[in-house]
PDB file of C-alpha atoms and ligand atoms in Angstrom:
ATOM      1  CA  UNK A  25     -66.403  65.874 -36.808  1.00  0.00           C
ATOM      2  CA  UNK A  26     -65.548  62.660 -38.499  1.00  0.00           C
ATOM      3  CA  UNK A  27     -62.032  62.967 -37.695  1.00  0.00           C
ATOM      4  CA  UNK A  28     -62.608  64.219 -33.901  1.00  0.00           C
ATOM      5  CA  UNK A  29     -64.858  60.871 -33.675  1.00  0.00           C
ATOM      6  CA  UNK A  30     -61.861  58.643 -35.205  1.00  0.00           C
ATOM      7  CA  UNK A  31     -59.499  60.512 -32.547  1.00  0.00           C
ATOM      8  CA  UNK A  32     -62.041  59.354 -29.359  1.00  0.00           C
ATOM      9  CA  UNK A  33     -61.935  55.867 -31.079  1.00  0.00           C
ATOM     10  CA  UNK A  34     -57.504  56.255 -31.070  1.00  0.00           C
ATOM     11  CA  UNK A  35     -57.909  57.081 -27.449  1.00  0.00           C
ATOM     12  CA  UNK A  36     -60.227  54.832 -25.985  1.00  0.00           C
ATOM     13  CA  UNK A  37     -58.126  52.071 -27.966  1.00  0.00           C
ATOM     14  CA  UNK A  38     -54.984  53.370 -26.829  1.00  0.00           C
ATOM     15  CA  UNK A  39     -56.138  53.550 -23.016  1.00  0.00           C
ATOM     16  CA  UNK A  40     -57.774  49.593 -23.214  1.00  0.00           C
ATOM     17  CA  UNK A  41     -54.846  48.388 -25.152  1.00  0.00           C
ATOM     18  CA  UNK A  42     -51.373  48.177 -22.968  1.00  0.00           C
ATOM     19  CA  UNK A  43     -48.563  50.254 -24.511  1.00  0.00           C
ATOM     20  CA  UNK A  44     -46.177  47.955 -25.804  1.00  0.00           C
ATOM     21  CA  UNK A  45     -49.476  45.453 -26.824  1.00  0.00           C
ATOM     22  CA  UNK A  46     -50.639  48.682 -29.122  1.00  0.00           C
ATOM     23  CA  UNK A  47     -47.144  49.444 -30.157  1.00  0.00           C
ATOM     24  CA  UNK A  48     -46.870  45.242 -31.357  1.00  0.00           C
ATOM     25  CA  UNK A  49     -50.176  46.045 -33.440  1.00  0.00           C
ATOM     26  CA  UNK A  50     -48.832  49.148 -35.364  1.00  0.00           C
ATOM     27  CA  UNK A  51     -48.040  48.867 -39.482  1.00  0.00           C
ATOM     28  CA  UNK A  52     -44.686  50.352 -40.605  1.00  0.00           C
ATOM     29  CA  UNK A  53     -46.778  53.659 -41.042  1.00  0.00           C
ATOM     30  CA  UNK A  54     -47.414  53.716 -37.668  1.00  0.00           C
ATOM     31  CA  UNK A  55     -51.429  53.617 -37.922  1.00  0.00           C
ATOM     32  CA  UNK A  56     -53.454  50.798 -35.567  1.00  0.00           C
ATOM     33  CA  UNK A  57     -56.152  49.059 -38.772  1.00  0.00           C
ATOM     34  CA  UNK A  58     -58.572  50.894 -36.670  1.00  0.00           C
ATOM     35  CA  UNK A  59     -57.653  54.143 -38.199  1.00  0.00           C
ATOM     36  CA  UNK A  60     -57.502  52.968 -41.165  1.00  0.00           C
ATOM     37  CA  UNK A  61     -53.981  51.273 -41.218  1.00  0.00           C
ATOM     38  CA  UNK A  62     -52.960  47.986 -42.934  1.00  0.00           C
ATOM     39  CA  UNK A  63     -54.266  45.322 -41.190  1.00  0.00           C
ATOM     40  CA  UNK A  64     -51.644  42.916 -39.752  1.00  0.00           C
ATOM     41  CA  UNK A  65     -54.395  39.858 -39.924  1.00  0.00           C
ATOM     42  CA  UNK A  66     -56.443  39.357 -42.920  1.00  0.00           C
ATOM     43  CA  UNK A  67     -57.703  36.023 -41.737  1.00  0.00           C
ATOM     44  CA  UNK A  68     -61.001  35.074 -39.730  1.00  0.00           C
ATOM     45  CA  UNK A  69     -60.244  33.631 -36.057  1.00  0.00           C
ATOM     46  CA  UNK A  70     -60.799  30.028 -35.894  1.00  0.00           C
ATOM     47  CA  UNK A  71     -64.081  29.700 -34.455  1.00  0.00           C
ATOM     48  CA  UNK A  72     -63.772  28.324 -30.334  1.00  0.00           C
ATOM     49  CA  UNK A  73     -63.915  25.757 -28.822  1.00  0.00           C
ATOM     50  CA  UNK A  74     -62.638  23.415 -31.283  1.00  0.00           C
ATOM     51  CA  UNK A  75     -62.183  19.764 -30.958  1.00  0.00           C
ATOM     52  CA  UNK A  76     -60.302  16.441 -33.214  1.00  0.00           C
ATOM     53  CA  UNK A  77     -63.200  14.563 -33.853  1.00  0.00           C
ATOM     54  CA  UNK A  78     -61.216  11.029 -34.359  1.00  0.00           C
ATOM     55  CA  UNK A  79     -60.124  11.714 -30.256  1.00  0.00           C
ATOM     56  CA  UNK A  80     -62.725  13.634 -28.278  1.00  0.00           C
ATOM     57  CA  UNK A  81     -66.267  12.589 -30.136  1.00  0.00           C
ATOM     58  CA  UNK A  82     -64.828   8.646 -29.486  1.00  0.00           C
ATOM     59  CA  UNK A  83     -64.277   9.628 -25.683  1.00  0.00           C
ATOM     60  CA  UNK A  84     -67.847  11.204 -25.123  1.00  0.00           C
ATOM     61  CA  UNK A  85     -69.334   8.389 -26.646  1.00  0.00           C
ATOM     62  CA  UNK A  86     -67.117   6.362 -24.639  1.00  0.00           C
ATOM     63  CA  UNK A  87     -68.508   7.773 -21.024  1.00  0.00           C
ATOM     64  CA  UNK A  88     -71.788   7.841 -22.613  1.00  0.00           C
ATOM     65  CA  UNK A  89     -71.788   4.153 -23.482  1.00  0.00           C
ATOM     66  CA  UNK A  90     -70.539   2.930 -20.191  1.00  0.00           C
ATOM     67  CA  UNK A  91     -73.367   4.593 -18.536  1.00  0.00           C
ATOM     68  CA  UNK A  92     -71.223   6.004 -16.009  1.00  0.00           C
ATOM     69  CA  UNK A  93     -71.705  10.310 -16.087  1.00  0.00           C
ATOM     70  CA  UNK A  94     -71.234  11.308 -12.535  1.00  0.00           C
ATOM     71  CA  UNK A  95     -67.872  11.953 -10.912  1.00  0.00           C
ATOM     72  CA  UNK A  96     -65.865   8.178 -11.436  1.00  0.00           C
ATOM     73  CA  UNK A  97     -62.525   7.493 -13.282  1.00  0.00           C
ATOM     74  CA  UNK A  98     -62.505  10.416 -15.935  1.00  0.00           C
ATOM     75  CA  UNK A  99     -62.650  13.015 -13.570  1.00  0.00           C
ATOM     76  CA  UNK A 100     -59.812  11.490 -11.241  1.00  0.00           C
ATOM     77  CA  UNK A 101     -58.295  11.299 -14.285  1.00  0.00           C
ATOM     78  CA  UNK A 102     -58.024  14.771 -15.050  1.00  0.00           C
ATOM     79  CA  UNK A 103     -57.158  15.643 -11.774  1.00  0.00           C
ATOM     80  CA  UNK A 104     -54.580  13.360 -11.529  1.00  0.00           C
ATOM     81  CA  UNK A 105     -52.956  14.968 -14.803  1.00  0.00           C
ATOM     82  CA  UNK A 106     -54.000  18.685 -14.287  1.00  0.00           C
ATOM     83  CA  UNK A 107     -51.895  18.305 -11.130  1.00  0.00           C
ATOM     84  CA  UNK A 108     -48.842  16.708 -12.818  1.00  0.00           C
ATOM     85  CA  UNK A 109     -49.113  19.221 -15.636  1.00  0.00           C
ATOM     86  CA  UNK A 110     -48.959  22.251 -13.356  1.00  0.00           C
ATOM     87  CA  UNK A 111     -47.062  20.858 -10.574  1.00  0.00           C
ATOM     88  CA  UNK A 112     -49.358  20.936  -7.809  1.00  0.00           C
ATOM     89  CA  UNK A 113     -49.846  18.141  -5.249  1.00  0.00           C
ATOM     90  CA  UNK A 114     -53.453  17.949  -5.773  1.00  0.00           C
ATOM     91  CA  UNK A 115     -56.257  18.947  -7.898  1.00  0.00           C
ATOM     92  CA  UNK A 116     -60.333  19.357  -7.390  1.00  0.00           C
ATOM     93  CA  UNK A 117     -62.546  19.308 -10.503  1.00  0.00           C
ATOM     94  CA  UNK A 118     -66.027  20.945  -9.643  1.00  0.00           C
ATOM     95  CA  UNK A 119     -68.201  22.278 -11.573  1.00  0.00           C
ATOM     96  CA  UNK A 120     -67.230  25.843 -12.769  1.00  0.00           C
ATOM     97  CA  UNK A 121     -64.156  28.487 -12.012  1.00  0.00           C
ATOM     98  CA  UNK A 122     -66.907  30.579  -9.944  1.00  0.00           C
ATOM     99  CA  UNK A 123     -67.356  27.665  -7.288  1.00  0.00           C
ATOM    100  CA  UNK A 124     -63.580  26.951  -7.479  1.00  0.00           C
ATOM    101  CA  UNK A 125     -63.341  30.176  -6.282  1.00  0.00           C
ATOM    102  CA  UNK A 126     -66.248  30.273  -3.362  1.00  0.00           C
ATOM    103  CA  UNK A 127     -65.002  26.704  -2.238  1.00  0.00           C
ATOM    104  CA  UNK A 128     -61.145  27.823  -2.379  1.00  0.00           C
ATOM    105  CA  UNK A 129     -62.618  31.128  -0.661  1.00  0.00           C
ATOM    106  CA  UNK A 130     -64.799  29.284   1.932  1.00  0.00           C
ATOM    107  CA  UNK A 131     -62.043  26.408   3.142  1.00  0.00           C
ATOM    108  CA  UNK A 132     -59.520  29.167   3.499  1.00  0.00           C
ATOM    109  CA  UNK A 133     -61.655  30.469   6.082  1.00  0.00           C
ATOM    110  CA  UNK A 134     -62.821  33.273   4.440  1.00  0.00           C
ATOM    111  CA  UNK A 135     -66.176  34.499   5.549  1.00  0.00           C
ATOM    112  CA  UNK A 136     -68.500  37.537   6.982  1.00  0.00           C
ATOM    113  CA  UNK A 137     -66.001  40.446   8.157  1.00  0.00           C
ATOM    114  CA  UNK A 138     -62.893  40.150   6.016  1.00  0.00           C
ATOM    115  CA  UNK A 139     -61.835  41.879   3.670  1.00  0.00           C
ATOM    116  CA  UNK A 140     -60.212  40.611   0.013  1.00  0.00           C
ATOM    117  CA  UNK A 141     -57.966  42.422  -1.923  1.00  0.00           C
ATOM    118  CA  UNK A 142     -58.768  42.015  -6.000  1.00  0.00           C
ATOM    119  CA  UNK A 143     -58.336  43.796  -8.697  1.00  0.00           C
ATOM    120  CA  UNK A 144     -61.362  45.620 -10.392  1.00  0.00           C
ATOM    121  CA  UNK A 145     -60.293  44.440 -14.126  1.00  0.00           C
ATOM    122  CA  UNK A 146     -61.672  40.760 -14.053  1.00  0.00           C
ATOM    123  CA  UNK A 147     -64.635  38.989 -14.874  1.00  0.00           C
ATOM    124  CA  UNK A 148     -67.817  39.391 -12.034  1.00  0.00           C
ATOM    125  CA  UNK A 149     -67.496  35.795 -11.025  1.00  0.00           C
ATOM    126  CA  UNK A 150     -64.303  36.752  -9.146  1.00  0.00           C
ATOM    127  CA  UNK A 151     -66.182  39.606  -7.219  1.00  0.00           C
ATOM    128  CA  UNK A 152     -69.328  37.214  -6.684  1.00  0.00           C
ATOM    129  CA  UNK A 153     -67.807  34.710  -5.106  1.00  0.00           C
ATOM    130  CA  UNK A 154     -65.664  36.750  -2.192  1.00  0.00           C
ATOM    131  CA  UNK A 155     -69.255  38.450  -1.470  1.00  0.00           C
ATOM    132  CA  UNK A 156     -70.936  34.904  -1.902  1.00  0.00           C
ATOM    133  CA  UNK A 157     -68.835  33.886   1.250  1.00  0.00           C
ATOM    134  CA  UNK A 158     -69.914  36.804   3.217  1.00  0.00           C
ATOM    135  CA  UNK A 159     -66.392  38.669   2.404  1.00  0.00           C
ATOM    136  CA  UNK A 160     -65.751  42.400   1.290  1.00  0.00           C
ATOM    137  CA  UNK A 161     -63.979  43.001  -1.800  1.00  0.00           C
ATOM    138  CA  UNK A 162     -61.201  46.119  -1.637  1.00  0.00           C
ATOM    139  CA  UNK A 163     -60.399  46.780  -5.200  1.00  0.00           C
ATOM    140  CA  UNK A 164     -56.559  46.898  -5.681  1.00  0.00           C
ATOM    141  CA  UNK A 165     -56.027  49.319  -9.617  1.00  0.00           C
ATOM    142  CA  UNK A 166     -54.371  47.837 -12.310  1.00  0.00           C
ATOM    143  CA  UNK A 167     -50.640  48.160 -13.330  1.00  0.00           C
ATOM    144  CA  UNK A 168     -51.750  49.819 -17.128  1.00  0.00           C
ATOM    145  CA  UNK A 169     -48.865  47.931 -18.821  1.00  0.00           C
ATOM    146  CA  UNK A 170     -49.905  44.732 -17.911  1.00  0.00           C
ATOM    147  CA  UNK A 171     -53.728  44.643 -17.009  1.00  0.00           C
ATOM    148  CA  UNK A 172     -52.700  42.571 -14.204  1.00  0.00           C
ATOM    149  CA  UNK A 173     -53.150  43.602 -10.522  1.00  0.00           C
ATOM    150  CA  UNK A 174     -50.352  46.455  -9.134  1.00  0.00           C
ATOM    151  CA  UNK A 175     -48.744  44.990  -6.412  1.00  0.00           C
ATOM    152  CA  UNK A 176     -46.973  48.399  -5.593  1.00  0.00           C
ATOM    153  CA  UNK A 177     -50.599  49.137  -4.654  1.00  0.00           C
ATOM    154  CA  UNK A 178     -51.313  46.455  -2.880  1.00  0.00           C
ATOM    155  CA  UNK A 179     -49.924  47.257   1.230  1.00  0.00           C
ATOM    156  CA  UNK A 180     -51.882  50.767   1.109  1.00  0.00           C
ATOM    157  CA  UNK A 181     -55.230  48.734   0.734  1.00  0.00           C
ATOM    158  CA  UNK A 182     -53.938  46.633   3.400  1.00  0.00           C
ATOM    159  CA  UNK A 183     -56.629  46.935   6.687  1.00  0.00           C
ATOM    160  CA  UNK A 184     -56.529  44.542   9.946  1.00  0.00           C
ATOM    161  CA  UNK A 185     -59.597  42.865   8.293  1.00  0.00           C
ATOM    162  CA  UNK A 186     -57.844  42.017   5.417  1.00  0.00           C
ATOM    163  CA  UNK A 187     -57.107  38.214   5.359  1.00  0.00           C
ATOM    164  CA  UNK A 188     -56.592  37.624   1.662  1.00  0.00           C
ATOM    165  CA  UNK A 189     -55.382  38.386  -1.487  1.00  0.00           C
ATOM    166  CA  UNK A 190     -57.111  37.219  -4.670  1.00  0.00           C
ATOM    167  CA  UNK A 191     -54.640  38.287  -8.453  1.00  0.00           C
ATOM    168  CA  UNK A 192     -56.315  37.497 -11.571  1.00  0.00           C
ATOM    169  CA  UNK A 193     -54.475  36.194 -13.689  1.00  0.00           C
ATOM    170  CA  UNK A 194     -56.313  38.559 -16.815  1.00  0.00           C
ATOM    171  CA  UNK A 195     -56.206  37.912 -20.565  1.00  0.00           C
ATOM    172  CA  UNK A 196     -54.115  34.898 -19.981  1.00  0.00           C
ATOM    173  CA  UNK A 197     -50.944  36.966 -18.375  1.00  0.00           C
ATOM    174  CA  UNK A 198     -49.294  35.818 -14.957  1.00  0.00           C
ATOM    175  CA  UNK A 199     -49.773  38.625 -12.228  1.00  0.00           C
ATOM    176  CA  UNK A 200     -46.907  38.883 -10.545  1.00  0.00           C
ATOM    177  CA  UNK A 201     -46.928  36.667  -8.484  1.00  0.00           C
ATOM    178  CA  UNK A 202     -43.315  36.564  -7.462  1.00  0.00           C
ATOM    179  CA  UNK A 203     -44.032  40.338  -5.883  1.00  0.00           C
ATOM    180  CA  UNK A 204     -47.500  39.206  -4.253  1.00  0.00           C
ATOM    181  CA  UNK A 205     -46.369  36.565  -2.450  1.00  0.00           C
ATOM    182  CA  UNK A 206     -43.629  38.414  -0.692  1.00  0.00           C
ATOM    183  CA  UNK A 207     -45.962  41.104   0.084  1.00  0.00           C
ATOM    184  CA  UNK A 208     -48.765  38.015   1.444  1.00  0.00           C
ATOM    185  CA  UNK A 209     -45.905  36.863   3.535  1.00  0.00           C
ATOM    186  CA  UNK A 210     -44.944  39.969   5.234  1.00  0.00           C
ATOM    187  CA  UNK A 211     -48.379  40.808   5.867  1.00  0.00           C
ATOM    188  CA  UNK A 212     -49.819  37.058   7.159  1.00  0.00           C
ATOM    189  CA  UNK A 213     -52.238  36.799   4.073  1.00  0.00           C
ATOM    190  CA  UNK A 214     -53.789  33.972   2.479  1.00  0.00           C
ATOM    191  CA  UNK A 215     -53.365  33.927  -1.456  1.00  0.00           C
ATOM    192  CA  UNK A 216     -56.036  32.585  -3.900  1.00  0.00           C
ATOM    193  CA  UNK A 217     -55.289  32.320  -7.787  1.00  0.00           C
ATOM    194  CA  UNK A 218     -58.044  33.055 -10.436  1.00  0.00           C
ATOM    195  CA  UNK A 219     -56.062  31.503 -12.942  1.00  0.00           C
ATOM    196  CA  UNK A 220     -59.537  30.841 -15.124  1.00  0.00           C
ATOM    197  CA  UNK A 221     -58.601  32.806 -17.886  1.00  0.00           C
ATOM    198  CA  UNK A 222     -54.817  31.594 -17.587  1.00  0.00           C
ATOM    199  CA  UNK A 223     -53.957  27.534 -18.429  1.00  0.00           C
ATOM    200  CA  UNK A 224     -50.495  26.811 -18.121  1.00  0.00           C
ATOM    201  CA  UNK A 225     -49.141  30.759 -17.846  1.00  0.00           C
ATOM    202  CA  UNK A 226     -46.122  30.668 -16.018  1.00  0.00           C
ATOM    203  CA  UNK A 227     -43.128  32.887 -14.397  1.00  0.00           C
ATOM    204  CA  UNK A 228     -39.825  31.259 -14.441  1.00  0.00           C
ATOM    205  CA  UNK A 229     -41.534  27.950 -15.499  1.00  0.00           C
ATOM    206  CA  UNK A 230     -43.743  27.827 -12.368  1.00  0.00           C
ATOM    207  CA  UNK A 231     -47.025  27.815 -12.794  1.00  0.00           C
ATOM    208  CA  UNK A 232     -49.814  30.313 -12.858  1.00  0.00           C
ATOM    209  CA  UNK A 233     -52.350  28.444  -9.973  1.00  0.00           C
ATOM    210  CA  UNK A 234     -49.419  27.074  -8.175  1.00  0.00           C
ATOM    211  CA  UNK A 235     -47.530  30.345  -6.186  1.00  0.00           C
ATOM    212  CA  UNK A 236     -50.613  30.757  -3.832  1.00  0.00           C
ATOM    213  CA  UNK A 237     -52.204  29.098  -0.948  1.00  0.00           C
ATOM    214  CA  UNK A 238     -54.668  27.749  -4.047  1.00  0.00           C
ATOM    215  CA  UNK A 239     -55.211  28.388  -7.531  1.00  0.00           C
ATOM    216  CA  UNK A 240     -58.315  28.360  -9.427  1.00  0.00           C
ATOM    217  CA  UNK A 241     -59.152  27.532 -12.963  1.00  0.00           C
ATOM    218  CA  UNK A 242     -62.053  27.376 -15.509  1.00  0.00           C
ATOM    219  CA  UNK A 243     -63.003  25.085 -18.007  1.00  0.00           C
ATOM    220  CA  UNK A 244     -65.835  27.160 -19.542  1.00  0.00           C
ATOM    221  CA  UNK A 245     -66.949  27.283 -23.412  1.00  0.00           C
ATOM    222  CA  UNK A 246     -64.941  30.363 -24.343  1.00  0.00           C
ATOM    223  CA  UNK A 247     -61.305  28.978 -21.821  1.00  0.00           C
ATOM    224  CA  UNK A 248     -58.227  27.503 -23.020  1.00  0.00           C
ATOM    225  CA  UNK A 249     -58.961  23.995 -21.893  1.00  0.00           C
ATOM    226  CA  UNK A 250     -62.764  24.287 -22.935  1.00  0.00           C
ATOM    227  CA  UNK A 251     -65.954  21.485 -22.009  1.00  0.00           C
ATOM    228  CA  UNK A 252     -68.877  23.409 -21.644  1.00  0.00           C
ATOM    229  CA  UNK A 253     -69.045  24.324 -17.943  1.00  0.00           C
ATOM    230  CA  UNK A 254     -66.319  22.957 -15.176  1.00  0.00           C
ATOM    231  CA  UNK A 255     -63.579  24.181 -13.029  1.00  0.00           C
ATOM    232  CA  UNK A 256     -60.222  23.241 -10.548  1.00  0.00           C
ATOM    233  CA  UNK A 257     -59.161  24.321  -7.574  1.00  0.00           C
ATOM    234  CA  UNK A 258     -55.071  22.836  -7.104  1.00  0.00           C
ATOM    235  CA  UNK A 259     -53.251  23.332  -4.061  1.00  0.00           C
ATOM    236  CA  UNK A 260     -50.153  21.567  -1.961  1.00  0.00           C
ATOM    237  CA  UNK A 261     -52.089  21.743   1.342  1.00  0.00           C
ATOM    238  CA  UNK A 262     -53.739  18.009   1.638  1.00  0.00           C
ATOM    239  CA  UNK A 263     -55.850  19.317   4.664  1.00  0.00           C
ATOM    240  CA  UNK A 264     -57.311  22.588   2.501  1.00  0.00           C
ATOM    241  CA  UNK A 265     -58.147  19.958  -0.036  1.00  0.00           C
ATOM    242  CA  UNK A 266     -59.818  17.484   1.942  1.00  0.00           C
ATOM    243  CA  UNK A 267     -62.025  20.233   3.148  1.00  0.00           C
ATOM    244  CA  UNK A 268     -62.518  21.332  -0.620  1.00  0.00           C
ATOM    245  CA  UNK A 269     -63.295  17.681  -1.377  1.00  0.00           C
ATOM    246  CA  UNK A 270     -65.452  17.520   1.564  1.00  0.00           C
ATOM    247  CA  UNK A 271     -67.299  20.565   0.598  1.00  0.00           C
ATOM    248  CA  UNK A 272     -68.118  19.693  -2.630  1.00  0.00           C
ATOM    249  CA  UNK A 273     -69.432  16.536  -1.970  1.00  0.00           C
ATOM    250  CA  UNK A 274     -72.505  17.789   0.605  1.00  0.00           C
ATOM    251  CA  UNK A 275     -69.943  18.073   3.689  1.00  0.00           C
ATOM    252  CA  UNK A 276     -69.210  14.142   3.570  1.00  0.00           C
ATOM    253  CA  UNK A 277     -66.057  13.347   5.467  1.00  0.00           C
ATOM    254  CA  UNK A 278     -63.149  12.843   2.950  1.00  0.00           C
ATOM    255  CA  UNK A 279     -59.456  12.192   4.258  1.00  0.00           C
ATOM    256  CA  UNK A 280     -58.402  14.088   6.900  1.00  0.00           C
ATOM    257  CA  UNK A 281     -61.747  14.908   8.035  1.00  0.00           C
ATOM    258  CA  UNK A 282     -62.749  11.440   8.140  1.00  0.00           C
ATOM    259  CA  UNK A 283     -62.534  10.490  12.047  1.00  0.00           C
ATOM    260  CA  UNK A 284     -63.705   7.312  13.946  1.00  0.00           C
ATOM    261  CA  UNK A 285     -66.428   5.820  13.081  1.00  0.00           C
ATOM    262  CA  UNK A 286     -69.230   8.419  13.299  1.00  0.00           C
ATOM    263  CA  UNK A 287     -67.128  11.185  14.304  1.00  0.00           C
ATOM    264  CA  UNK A 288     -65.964  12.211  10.993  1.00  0.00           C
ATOM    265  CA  UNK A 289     -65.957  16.270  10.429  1.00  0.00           C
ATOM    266  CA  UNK A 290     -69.526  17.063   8.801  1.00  0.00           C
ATOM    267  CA  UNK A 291     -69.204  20.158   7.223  1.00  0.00           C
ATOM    268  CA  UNK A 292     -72.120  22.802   5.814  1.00  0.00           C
ATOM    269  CA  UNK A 293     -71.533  21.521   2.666  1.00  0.00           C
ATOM    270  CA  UNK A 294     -73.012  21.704  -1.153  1.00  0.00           C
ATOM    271  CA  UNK A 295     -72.591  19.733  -4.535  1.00  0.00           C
ATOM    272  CA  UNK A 296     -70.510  20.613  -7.156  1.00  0.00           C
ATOM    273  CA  UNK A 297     -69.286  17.585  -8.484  1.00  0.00           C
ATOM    274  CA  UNK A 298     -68.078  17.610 -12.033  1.00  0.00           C
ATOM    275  CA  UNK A 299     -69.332  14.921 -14.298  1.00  0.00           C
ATOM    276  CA  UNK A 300     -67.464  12.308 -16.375  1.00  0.00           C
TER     277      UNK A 300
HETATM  278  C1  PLP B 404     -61.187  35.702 -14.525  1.00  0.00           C
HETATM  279  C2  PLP B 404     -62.342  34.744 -14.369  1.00  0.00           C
HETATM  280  N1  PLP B 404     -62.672  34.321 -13.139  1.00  0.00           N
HETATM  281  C3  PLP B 404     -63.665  33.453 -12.944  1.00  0.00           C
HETATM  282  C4  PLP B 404     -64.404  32.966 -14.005  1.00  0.00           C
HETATM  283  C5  PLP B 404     -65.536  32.040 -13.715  1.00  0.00           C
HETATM  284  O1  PLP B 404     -65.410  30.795 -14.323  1.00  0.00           O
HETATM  285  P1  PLP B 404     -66.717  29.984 -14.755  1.00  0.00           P
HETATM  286  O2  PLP B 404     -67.333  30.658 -15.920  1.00  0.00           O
HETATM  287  O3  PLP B 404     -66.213  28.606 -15.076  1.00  0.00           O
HETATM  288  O4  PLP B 404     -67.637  29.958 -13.573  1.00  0.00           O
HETATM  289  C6  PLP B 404     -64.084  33.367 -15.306  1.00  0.00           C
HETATM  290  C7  PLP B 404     -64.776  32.872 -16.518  1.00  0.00           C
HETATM  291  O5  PLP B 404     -65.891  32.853 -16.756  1.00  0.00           O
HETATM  292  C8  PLP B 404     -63.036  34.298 -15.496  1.00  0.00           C
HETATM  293  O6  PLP B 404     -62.720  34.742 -16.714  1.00  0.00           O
END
């Protein structure tokens, strides 16, 4: 009994865990710790997020002293750098990697009637926000050696409805993005990066955010780059971005969509500006 039980736990192990990933965690015995095998880490995790006091505690107290907390010079900041970093033209902070998503989702002219192809193995904020725009998720399977979406599975979920495709980049892996772009060409698709789970994950040092029309990123407690709550959308397209900006700022004209005098492009916009 106890030994079928330890077999289900082998099993369900070895189908979460990606082949070579379980093969990397087996002992010279060739049994996982979970079966009782030497364990390969003895230590405790470092408990997350974790911060250098002498730095980040003097830069909190720094925005909180100048009284300054909505969106002013240390979120351009970021933005500024974020895009440098990655390589994108431009960068939106907002306030989490769910409405990175809807806003990417929304100014791509996603909306009621298309369809989105994504894979199933993410987290529900990805799902949430194509349905938040009025959009129909088609679940693409996973390749099982890499978690990521299987873009050999990708053109027979392919529908006239279909307008985008939205990877994941899961776990912190890059989808492959090289394959999903050639495949968004040939089909006319729009491509939208959840790179929230994925900071600085790259292919052929380009990065993970930067293949697609846009790429989307988190900033939430348990992320790489971690402050509580916040998000990024980054793209090259200055007109997508303007709209973004607009968007996130109640529909207020920014940039390109800032006309003559009172004939500026007022969007149905909302707020999710991030704070200093
Ligand atoms: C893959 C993925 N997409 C989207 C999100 C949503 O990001 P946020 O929690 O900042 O809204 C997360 C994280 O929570 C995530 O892991």
């Amino acid at each position: 009994m106890k030994q079928n039980s330890l077999a289900g736990i082998g099993t369900a192990v070895a189908m979460s865990v990606s082949p070579s990933i379980l093969a990397g965690c087996m002992t010279d015995t060739g049994t996982p710790a979970i079966l009782g095998g030497q364990k390969i880490r003895t230590k405790e995790w470092p408990g997350w997020p974790m911060w250098d006091p002498a730095v980040d505690e003097e830069q909190i107290i720094k925005v909180l002293r100048s009284g300054v907390w909505s969106r002013a010079n240390v979120v351009t900041e970021f933005e500024k750098k974020w895009a440098e970093m990655i390589g994108s033209k431009r960068c939106l902070a907002v306030v989490n990697g769910t409405n990175a998503l809807i806003a990417a989702l929304a100014q791509s002219g996603i909306g009621g009637g298309d369809e989105v192809l994504v894979p199933p193995y993410t987290f529900i904020a990805t799902t949430i926000a194509i349905l938040q725009v009025g959009a129909m998720p088609v679940f693409v399977d996973t390749d099982q050696e890499t978690f990521q979406i299987d873009p050999e599975k990708i053109e027979a979920k392919i529908t006239p409805r279909t307008k985008a495709i939205l990877p994941v980049h899961i776990l912190g892996l890059p989808a492959d993005m090289v394959r999903i772009m050639e495949i968004a060409k040939k089909h006319d698709l729009i491509v939208i990066e959840d790179a929230c789970q994925a900071w600085l994950a790259e292919i052929n040092h380009k990065k993970v955010g930067t293949f697609g029309n846009a790429g989307c990123f988190s900033c939430q407690n348990s992320k790489n780059i971690p402050i509580g709550e916040a998000g990024a959308i980054v793209s090259d397209d200055d007109e997508f971005m303007d709209r973004c900006f607009s968007y996130h700022n109640y529909g207020n004209p920014y940039g390109t969509m800032v006309g003559e005098v009172g004939s500026g492009t007022i969007m149905a916009g909302t707020k999710l500006r991030l704070k200093e």
